[in-house]
Coordinates of C-alpha atoms in Angstrom, one line a residue:
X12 CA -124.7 82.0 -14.0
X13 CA -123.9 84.0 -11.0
X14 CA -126.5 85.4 -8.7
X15 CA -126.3 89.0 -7.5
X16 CA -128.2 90.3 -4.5
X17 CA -128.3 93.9 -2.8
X18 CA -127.3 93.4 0.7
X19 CA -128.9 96.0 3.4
X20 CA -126.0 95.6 5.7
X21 CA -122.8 96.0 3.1
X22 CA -125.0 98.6 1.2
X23 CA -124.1 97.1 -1.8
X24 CA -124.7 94.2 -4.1
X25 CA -123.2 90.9 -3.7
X26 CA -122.5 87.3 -5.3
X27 CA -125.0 85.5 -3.6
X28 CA -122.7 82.1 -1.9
X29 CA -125.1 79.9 0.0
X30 CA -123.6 78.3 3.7
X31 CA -124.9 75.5 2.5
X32 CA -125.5 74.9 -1.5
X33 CA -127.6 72.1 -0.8
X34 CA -130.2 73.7 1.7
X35 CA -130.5 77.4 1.0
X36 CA -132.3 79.0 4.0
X37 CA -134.7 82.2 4.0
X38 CA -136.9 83.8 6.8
X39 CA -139.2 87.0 5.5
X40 CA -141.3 88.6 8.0
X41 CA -145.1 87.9 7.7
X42 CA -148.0 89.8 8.6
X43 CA -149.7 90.9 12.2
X44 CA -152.7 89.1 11.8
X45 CA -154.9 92.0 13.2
X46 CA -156.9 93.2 10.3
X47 CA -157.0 92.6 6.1
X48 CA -154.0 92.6 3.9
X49 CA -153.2 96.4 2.3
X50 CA -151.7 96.3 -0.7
X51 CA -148.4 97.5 1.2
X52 CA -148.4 94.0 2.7
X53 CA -148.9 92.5 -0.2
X54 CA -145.6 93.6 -2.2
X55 CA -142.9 91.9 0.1
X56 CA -145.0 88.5 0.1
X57 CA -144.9 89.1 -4.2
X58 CA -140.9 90.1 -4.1
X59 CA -139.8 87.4 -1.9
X60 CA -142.0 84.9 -4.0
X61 CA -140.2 85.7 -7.0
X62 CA -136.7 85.3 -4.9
X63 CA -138.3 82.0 -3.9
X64 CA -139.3 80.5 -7.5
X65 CA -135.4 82.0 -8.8
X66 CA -133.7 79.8 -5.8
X67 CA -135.5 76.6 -6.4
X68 CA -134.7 76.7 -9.9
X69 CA -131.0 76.9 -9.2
X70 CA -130.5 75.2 -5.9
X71 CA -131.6 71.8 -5.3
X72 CA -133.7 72.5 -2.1
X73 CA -134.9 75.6 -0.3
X74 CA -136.5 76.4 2.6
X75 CA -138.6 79.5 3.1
X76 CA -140.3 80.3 5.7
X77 CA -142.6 83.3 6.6
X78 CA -143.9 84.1 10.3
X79 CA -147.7 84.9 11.7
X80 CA -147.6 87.5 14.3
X81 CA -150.5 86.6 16.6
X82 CA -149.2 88.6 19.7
X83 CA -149.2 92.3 19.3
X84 CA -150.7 95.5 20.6
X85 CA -152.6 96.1 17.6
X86 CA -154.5 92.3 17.9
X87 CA -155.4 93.6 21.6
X88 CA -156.6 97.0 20.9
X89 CA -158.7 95.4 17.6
X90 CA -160.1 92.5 20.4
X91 CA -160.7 95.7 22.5
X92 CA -162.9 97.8 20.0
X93 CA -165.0 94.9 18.6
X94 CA -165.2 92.4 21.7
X95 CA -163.8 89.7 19.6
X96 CA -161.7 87.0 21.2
X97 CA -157.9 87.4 20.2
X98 CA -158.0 84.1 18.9
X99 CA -160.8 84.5 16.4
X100 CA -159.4 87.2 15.2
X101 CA -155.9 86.5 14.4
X102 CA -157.5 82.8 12.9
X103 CA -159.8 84.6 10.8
X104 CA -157.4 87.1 9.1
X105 CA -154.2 84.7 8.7
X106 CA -157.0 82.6 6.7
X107 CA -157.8 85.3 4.8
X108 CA -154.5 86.7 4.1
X109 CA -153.6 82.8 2.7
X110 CA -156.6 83.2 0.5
X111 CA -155.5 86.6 -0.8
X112 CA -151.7 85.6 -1.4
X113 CA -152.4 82.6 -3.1
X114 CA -154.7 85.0 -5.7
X115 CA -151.7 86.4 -6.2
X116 CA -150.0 83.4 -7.3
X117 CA -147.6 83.7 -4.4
X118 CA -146.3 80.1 -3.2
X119 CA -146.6 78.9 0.2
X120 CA -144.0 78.8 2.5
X121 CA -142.3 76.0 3.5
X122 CA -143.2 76.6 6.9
X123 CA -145.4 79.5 8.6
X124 CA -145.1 79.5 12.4
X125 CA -147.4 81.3 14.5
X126 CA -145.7 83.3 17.2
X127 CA -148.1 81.9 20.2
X128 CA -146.6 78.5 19.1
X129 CA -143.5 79.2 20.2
X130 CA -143.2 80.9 23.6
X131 CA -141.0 78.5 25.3
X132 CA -138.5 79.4 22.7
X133 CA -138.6 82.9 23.1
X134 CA -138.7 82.3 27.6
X135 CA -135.3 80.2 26.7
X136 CA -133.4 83.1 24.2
X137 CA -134.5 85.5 27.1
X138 CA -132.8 83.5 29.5
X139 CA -129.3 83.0 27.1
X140 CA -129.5 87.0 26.5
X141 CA -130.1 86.9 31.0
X142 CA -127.2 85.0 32.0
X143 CA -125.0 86.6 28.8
X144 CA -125.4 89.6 30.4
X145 CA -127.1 91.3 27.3
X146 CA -130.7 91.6 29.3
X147 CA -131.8 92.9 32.9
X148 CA -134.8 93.1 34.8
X149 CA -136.8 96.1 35.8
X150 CA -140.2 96.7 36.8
X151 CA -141.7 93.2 35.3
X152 CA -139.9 93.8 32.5
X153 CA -137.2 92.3 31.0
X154 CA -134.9 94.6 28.3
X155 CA -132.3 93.9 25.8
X156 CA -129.1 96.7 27.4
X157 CA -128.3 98.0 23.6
X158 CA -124.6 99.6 25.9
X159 CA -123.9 95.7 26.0
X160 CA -123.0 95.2 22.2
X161 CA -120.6 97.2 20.0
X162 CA -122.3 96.2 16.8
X163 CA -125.8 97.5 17.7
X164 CA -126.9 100.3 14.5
X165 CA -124.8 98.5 11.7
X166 CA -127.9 97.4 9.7
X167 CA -129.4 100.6 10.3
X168 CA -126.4 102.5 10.0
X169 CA -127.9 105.0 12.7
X170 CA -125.7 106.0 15.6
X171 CA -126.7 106.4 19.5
X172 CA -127.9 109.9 19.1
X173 CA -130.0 108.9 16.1
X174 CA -131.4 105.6 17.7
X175 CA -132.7 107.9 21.1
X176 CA -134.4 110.2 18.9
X177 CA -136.4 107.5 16.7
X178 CA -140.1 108.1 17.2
X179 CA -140.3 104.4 17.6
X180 CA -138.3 104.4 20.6
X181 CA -139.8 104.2 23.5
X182 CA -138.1 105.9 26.5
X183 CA -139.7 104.7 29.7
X184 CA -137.6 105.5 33.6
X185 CA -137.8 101.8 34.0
X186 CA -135.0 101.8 31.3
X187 CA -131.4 101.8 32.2
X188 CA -130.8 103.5 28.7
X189 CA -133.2 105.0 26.7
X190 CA -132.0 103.3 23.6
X191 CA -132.8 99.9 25.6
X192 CA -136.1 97.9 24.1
X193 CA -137.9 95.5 25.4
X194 CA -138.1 91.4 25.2
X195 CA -140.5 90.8 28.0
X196 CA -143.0 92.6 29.5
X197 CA -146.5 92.5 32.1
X198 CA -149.6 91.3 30.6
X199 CA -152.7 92.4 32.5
X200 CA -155.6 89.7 32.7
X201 CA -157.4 91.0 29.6
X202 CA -154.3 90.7 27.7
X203 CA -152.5 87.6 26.0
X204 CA -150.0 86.2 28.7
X205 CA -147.9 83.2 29.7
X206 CA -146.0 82.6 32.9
X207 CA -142.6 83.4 33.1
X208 CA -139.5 84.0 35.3
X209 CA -140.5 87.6 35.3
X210 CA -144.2 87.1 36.0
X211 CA -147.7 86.9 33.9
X212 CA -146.5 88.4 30.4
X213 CA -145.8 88.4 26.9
X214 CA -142.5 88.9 24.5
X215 CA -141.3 92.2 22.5
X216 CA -142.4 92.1 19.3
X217 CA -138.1 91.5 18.1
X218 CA -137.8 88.6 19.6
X219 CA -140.7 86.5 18.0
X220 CA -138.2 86.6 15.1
X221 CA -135.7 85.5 16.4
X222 CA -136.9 82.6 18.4
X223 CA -138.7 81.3 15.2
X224 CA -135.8 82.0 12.4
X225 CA -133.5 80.1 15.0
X226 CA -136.0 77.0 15.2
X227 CA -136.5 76.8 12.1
X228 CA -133.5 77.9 10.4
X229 CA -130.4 77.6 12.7
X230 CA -128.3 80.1 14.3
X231 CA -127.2 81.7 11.1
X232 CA -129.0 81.1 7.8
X233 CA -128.6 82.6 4.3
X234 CA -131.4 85.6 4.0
X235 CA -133.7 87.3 6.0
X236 CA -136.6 89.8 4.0
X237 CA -138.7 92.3 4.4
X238 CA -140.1 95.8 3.7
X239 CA -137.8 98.6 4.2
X240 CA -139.9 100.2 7.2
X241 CA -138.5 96.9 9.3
X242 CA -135.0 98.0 9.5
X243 CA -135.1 99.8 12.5
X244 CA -135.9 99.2 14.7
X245 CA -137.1 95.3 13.7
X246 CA -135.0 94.2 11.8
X247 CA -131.4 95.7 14.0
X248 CA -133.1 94.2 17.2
X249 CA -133.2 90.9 15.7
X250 CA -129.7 90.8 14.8
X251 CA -128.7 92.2 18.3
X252 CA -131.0 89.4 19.8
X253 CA -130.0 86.2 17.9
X254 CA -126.0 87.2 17.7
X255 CA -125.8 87.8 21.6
X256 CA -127.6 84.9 22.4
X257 CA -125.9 82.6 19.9
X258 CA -122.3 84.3 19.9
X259 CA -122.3 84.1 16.3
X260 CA -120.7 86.6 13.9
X261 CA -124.4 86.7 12.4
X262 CA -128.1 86.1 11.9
X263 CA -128.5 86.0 8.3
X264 CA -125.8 85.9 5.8
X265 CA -127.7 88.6 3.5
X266 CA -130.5 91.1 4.3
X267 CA -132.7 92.4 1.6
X268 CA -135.5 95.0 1.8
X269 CA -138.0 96.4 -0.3
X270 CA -139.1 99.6 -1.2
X271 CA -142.3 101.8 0.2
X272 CA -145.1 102.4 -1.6
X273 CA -147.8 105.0 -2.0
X274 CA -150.7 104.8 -3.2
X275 CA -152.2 107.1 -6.0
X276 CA -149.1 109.1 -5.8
X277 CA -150.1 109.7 -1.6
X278 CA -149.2 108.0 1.4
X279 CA -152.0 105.5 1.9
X280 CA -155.2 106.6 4.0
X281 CA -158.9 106.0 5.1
X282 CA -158.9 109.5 4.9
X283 CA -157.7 110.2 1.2
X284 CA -160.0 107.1 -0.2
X285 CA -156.5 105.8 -1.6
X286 CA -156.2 102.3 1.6
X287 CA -156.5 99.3 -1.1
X288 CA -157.0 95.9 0.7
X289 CA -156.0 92.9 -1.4
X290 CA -159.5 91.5 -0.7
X291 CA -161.5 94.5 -2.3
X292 CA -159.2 94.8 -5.4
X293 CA -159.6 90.9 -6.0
X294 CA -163.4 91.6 -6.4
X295 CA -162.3 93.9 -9.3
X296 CA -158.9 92.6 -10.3
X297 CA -157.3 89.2 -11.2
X298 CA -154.6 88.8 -8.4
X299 CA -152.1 87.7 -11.7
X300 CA -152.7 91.4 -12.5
X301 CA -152.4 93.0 -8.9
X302 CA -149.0 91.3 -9.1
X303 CA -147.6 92.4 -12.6
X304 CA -148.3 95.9 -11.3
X305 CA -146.6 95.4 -8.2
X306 CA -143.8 93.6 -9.9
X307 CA -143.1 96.2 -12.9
X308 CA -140.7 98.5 -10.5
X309 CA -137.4 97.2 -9.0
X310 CA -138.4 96.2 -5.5
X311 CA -135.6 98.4 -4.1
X312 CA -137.4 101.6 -5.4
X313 CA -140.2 102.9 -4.6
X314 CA -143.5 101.9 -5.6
X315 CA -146.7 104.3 -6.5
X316 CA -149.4 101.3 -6.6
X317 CA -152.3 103.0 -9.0
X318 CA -156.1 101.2 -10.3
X319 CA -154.3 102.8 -13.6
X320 CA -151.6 100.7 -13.3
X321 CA -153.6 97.4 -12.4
X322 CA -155.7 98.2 -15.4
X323 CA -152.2 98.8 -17.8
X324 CA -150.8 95.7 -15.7
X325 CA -154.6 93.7 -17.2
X326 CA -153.7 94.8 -20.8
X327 CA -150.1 92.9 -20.8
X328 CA -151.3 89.8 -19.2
X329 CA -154.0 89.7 -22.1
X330 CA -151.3 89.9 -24.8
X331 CA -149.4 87.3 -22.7
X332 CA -152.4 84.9 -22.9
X333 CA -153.0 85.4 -25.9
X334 CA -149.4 84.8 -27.3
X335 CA -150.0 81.5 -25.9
X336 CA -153.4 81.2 -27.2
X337 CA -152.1 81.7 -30.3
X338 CA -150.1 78.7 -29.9
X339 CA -152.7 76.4 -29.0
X340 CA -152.0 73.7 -31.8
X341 CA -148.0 73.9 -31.1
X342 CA -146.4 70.9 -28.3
X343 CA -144.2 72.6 -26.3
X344 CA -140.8 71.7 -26.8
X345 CA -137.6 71.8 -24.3
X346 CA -134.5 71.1 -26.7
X347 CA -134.2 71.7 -30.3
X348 CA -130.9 72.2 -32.3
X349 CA -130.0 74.3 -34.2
X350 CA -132.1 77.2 -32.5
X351 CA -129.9 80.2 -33.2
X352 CA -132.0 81.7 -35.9
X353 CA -134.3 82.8 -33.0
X354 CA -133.0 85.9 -31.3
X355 CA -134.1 86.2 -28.0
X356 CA -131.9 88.7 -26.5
X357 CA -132.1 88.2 -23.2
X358 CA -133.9 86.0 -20.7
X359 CA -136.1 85.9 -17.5
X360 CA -133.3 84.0 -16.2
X361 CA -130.4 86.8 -16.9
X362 CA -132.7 89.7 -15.4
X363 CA -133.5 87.9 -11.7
X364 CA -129.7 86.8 -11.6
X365 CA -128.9 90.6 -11.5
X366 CA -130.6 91.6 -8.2
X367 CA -134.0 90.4 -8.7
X368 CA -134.3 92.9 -12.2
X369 CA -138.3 91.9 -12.7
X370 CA -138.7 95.2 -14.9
X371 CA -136.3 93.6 -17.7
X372 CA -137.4 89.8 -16.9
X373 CA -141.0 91.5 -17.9
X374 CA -139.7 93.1 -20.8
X375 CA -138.3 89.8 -22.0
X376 CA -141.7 88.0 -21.4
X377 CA -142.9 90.8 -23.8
X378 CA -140.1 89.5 -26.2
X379 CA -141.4 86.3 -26.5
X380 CA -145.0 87.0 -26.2
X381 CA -144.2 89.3 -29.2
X382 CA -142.4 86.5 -31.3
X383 CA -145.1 84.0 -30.4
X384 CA -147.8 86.5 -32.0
X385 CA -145.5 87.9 -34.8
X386 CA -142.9 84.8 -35.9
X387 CA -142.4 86.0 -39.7
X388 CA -141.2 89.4 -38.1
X389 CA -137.9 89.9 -39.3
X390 CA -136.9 91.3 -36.5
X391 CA -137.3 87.9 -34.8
X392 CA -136.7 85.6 -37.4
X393 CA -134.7 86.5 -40.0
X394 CA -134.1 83.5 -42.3
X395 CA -137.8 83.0 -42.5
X396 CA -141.0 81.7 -41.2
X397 CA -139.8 79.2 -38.1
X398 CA -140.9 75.8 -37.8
X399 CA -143.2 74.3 -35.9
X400 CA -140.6 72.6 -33.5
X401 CA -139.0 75.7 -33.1
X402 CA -142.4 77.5 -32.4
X403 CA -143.2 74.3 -30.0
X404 CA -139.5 75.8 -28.1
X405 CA -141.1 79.4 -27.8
X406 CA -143.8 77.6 -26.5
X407 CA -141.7 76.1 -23.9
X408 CA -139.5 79.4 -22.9
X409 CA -142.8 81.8 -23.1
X410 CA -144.4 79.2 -20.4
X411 CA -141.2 78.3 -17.8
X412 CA -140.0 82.1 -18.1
X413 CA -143.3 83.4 -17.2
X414 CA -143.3 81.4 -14.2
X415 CA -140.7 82.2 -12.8
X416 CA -142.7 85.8 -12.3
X417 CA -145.9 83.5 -11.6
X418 CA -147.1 84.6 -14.7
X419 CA -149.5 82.4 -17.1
X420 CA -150.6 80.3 -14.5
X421 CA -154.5 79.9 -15.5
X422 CA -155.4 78.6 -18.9
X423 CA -155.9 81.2 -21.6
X424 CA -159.4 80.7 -22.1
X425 CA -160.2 80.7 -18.5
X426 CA -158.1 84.0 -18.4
X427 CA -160.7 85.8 -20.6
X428 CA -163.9 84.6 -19.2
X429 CA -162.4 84.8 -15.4
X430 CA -164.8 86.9 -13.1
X431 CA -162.9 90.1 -13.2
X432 CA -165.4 92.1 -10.9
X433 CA -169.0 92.2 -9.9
X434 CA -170.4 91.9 -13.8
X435 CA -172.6 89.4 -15.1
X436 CA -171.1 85.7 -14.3
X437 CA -170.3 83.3 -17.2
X438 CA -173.9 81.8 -17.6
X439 CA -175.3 85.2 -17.5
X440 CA -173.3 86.2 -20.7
X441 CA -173.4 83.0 -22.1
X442 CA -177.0 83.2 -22.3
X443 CA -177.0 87.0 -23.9
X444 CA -173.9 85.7 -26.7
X445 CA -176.9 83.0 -27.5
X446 CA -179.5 85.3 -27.9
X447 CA -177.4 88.0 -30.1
X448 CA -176.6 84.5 -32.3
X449 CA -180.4 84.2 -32.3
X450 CA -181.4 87.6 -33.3
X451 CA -178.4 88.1 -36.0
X452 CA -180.0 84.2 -37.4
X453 CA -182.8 86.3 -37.5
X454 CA -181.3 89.7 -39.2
X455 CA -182.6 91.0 -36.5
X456 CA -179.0 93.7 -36.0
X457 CA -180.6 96.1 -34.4
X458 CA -181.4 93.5 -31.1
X459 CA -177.8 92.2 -31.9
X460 CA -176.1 95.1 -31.8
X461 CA -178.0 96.5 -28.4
X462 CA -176.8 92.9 -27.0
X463 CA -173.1 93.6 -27.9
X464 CA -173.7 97.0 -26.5
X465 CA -174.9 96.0 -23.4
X466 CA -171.7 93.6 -22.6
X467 CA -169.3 96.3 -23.7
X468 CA -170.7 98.5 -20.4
X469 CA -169.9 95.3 -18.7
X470 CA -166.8 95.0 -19.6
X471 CA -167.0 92.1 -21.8
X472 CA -165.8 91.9 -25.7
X473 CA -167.1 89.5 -28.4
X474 CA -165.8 88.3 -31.5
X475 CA -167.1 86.5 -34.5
X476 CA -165.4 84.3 -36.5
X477 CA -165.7 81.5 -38.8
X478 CA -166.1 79.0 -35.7
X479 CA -169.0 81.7 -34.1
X480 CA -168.8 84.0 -31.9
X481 CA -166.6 83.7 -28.5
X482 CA -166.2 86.6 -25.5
X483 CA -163.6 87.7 -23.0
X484 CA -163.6 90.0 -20.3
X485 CA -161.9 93.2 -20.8

């Protein structure tokens, strides 16, 4: 099977060929560890863990790694406004942003370097891009001269004109061009700063990038990630950075963005009561759910993130659990011949190949799930009720397909009884379920049935049976 990938810089989608099939490399760009996670944040970690999962199951190893910017503008205002050290700060919120990814089922990198850990490395591409003739001085600063390299804008695709008239350019008369930006500059006392050539200071925001990719990942390396808003300026100054200073023909192989998103059909904002941390939805949401939703539109287009949609997002996950809930008493079987009485039209497998399709990989979950619930459908089955070995291999594809989405990654019971919010915890409503079992012992229905009302409001569902009566979260 052949992997296909949209490249950002050829505009168009590619076969994906590794520069080396037996390491494939990937950097992603990680938060600025100044304040919570938004749910903006959020999506590229969830994308590029997906991308993850699909490599390792085709490539024998992979590295992935994912920066921590801890030097920034923002980290020094936050410090400023709250007269908290920079240090606690950016510690603090990395932790938490771990915590909050992980809820999401995203994987850990192989490697997550901080930016302040490697200054020496960005003092040393400073001086390459120096004596290259790709950097000058001015004013305590040092700037990258943009007039110096032909291919500056191809990422982008913006030209000079357009470049100079980005609001996120920053024309200053130190500047020899005003397209020029910045790889060094002064640090006053209160601010972060090391010693330099150039004096008391502390890098552009580009070059962190660079100087950690190229530690950790070579000169060139296979893909480089990130949300759409990075391209420009970030994302081209990286590429001018590490290609001058290395002399290579490029940074990464194969550049993939994704898509913005709003946020109850608006742009987020404070204002609008539409800014969703990951933290506070967790208090209300299972992360497995936060990332269906997120997952459920190509990553290329863009997203409007909704409470709606986590809520639809709940509902699948629950027929997913209980597909495999259903399938309790079944072993889960790899291999089984013959097995083409089962029509499974397409797979998890065939959807990521093409470009990271997680809308049809879902839809084939959905396939499965649907087969696992219903296997005497004749839609699925056609010769007749399947066996139990061949139920044990829908077992098997339901649970590894799934996973490569991060899906189905808590036990089904758990699922249904997991804290979903700030209701009543488990021994809360395992104590009411044991009094309703009292009063119906005691034909007492009208206390029973004010007992089932009373966890309905809460959001949680009983359901007798022959074995008693069992609950799940809504």
């Amino acid at each position: 099977m052949t992997l296909k990938l949209h490249n950002t810089l050829s505009r168009q989608k590619e076969i994906f060929e590794p520069i080396d099939k037996d390491d494939i490399r990937m950097y992603v760009c990680g938060p600025t560890v100044y304040d919570l996670a938004h749910i903006g944040n959020a999506r590229p970690v969830v994308v590029f863990d997906v991308l993850y999962r699909l490599l390792k199951s085709l490539y024998p190893k992979v590295t992935y790694v994912r920066n921590i910017t801890d030097v920034d503008d923002k980290i020094n205002a936050k410090a400023a406004e709250t007269g908290v050290d920079i240090r606690t700060i950016t510690e603090g919120t990395a932790a938490v942003f771990r915590q909050d990814m992980a809820a999401l089922n995203a994987q850990e990198p192989d490697a997550e370097p901080r930016a302040t850990d490697h200054i020496p490395e960005m003092i040393a591409m400073i001086k390459t891009l120096l004596e290259k003739g790709h950097a000058y001085e001015a004013e305590g600063h040092v700037l990258f001269s943009v007039s110096s390299w032909d291919d500056y804008g191809k990422l982008s695709g913006h030209n000079r004109d357009e470049i100079i008239a980005g609001a996120r350019v920053e024309v200053a008369p130190y500047k020899r061009d005003p397209a020029d930006f910045v790889l060094w500059k002064p640090s006053s006392g209160i601010e972060p700063g090391w010693e330099s050539d150039w004096g008391f200071g502390r890098p552009g925001w580009h070059l962190e990038c660079s100087a950690m990719s190229e530690k950790f990942l070579g000169d060139e390396f296979d893909i480089h990630g990130g949300g759409q808003d990075l391209i420009f300026p970030h994302h081209e100054n990286e590429i001018a950075q590490s290609r001058c200073s290395h002399g290579t023909a490029h940074m990464a192989r194969l550049w993939m963005h994704n898509g913005y998103l709003m946020s109850e059909g608006e742009k987020m904002s404070k204002s609008l009561g539409n800014f969703y941390t990951v933290h506070d939805l967790l208090k209300e949401f299972p992360g497995e759910a936060i990332r269906l939703a997120l997952l459920k539109t190509h990553y290329r287009k863009p997203l409007d993130f909704t409470r709606a949609g986590i809520r639809e997002a709940k509902a699948e996950l629950d027929g997913f659990y209980r597909a495999i809930q259903h399938l309790s008493d079944v072993e889960s079987i790899e291999h089984i011949e013959p097995i083409h009485e089962i029509e499974v039209p397409n797979t998890v497998e065939s959807a990521l190949l093409d470009d990271l399709n997680t809308p049809l990989a879902i839809a084939c979950v959905h396939v499965l799930a649907d087969y696992a619930l219903n296997p005497n459908s004749g839609v699925h089955h056609p010769t007749g009720a399947p066996t139990n070995v061949e139920m044990g291999w829908v077992k098997y594809r339901l649970l590894t397909q799934a996973s490569l989405l991060g899906f189905l990654q808590h036990d089904p019971e758990q699922w249904f009884k997991g804290v979903s919010g700030d209701g009543l915890d488990e021994a809360a409503i395992d104590e009411l379920v044991a009094k309703r079992v009292e009063a119906r012992a005691n034909k007492d229905f009208a206390e029973s049935d004010r007992i089932r009302d009373e966890l309905a409001e809460q959001g949680v569902i009983l359901e007798d049976g022959a074995g008693g009566t069992t609950w799940r979260r809504e």
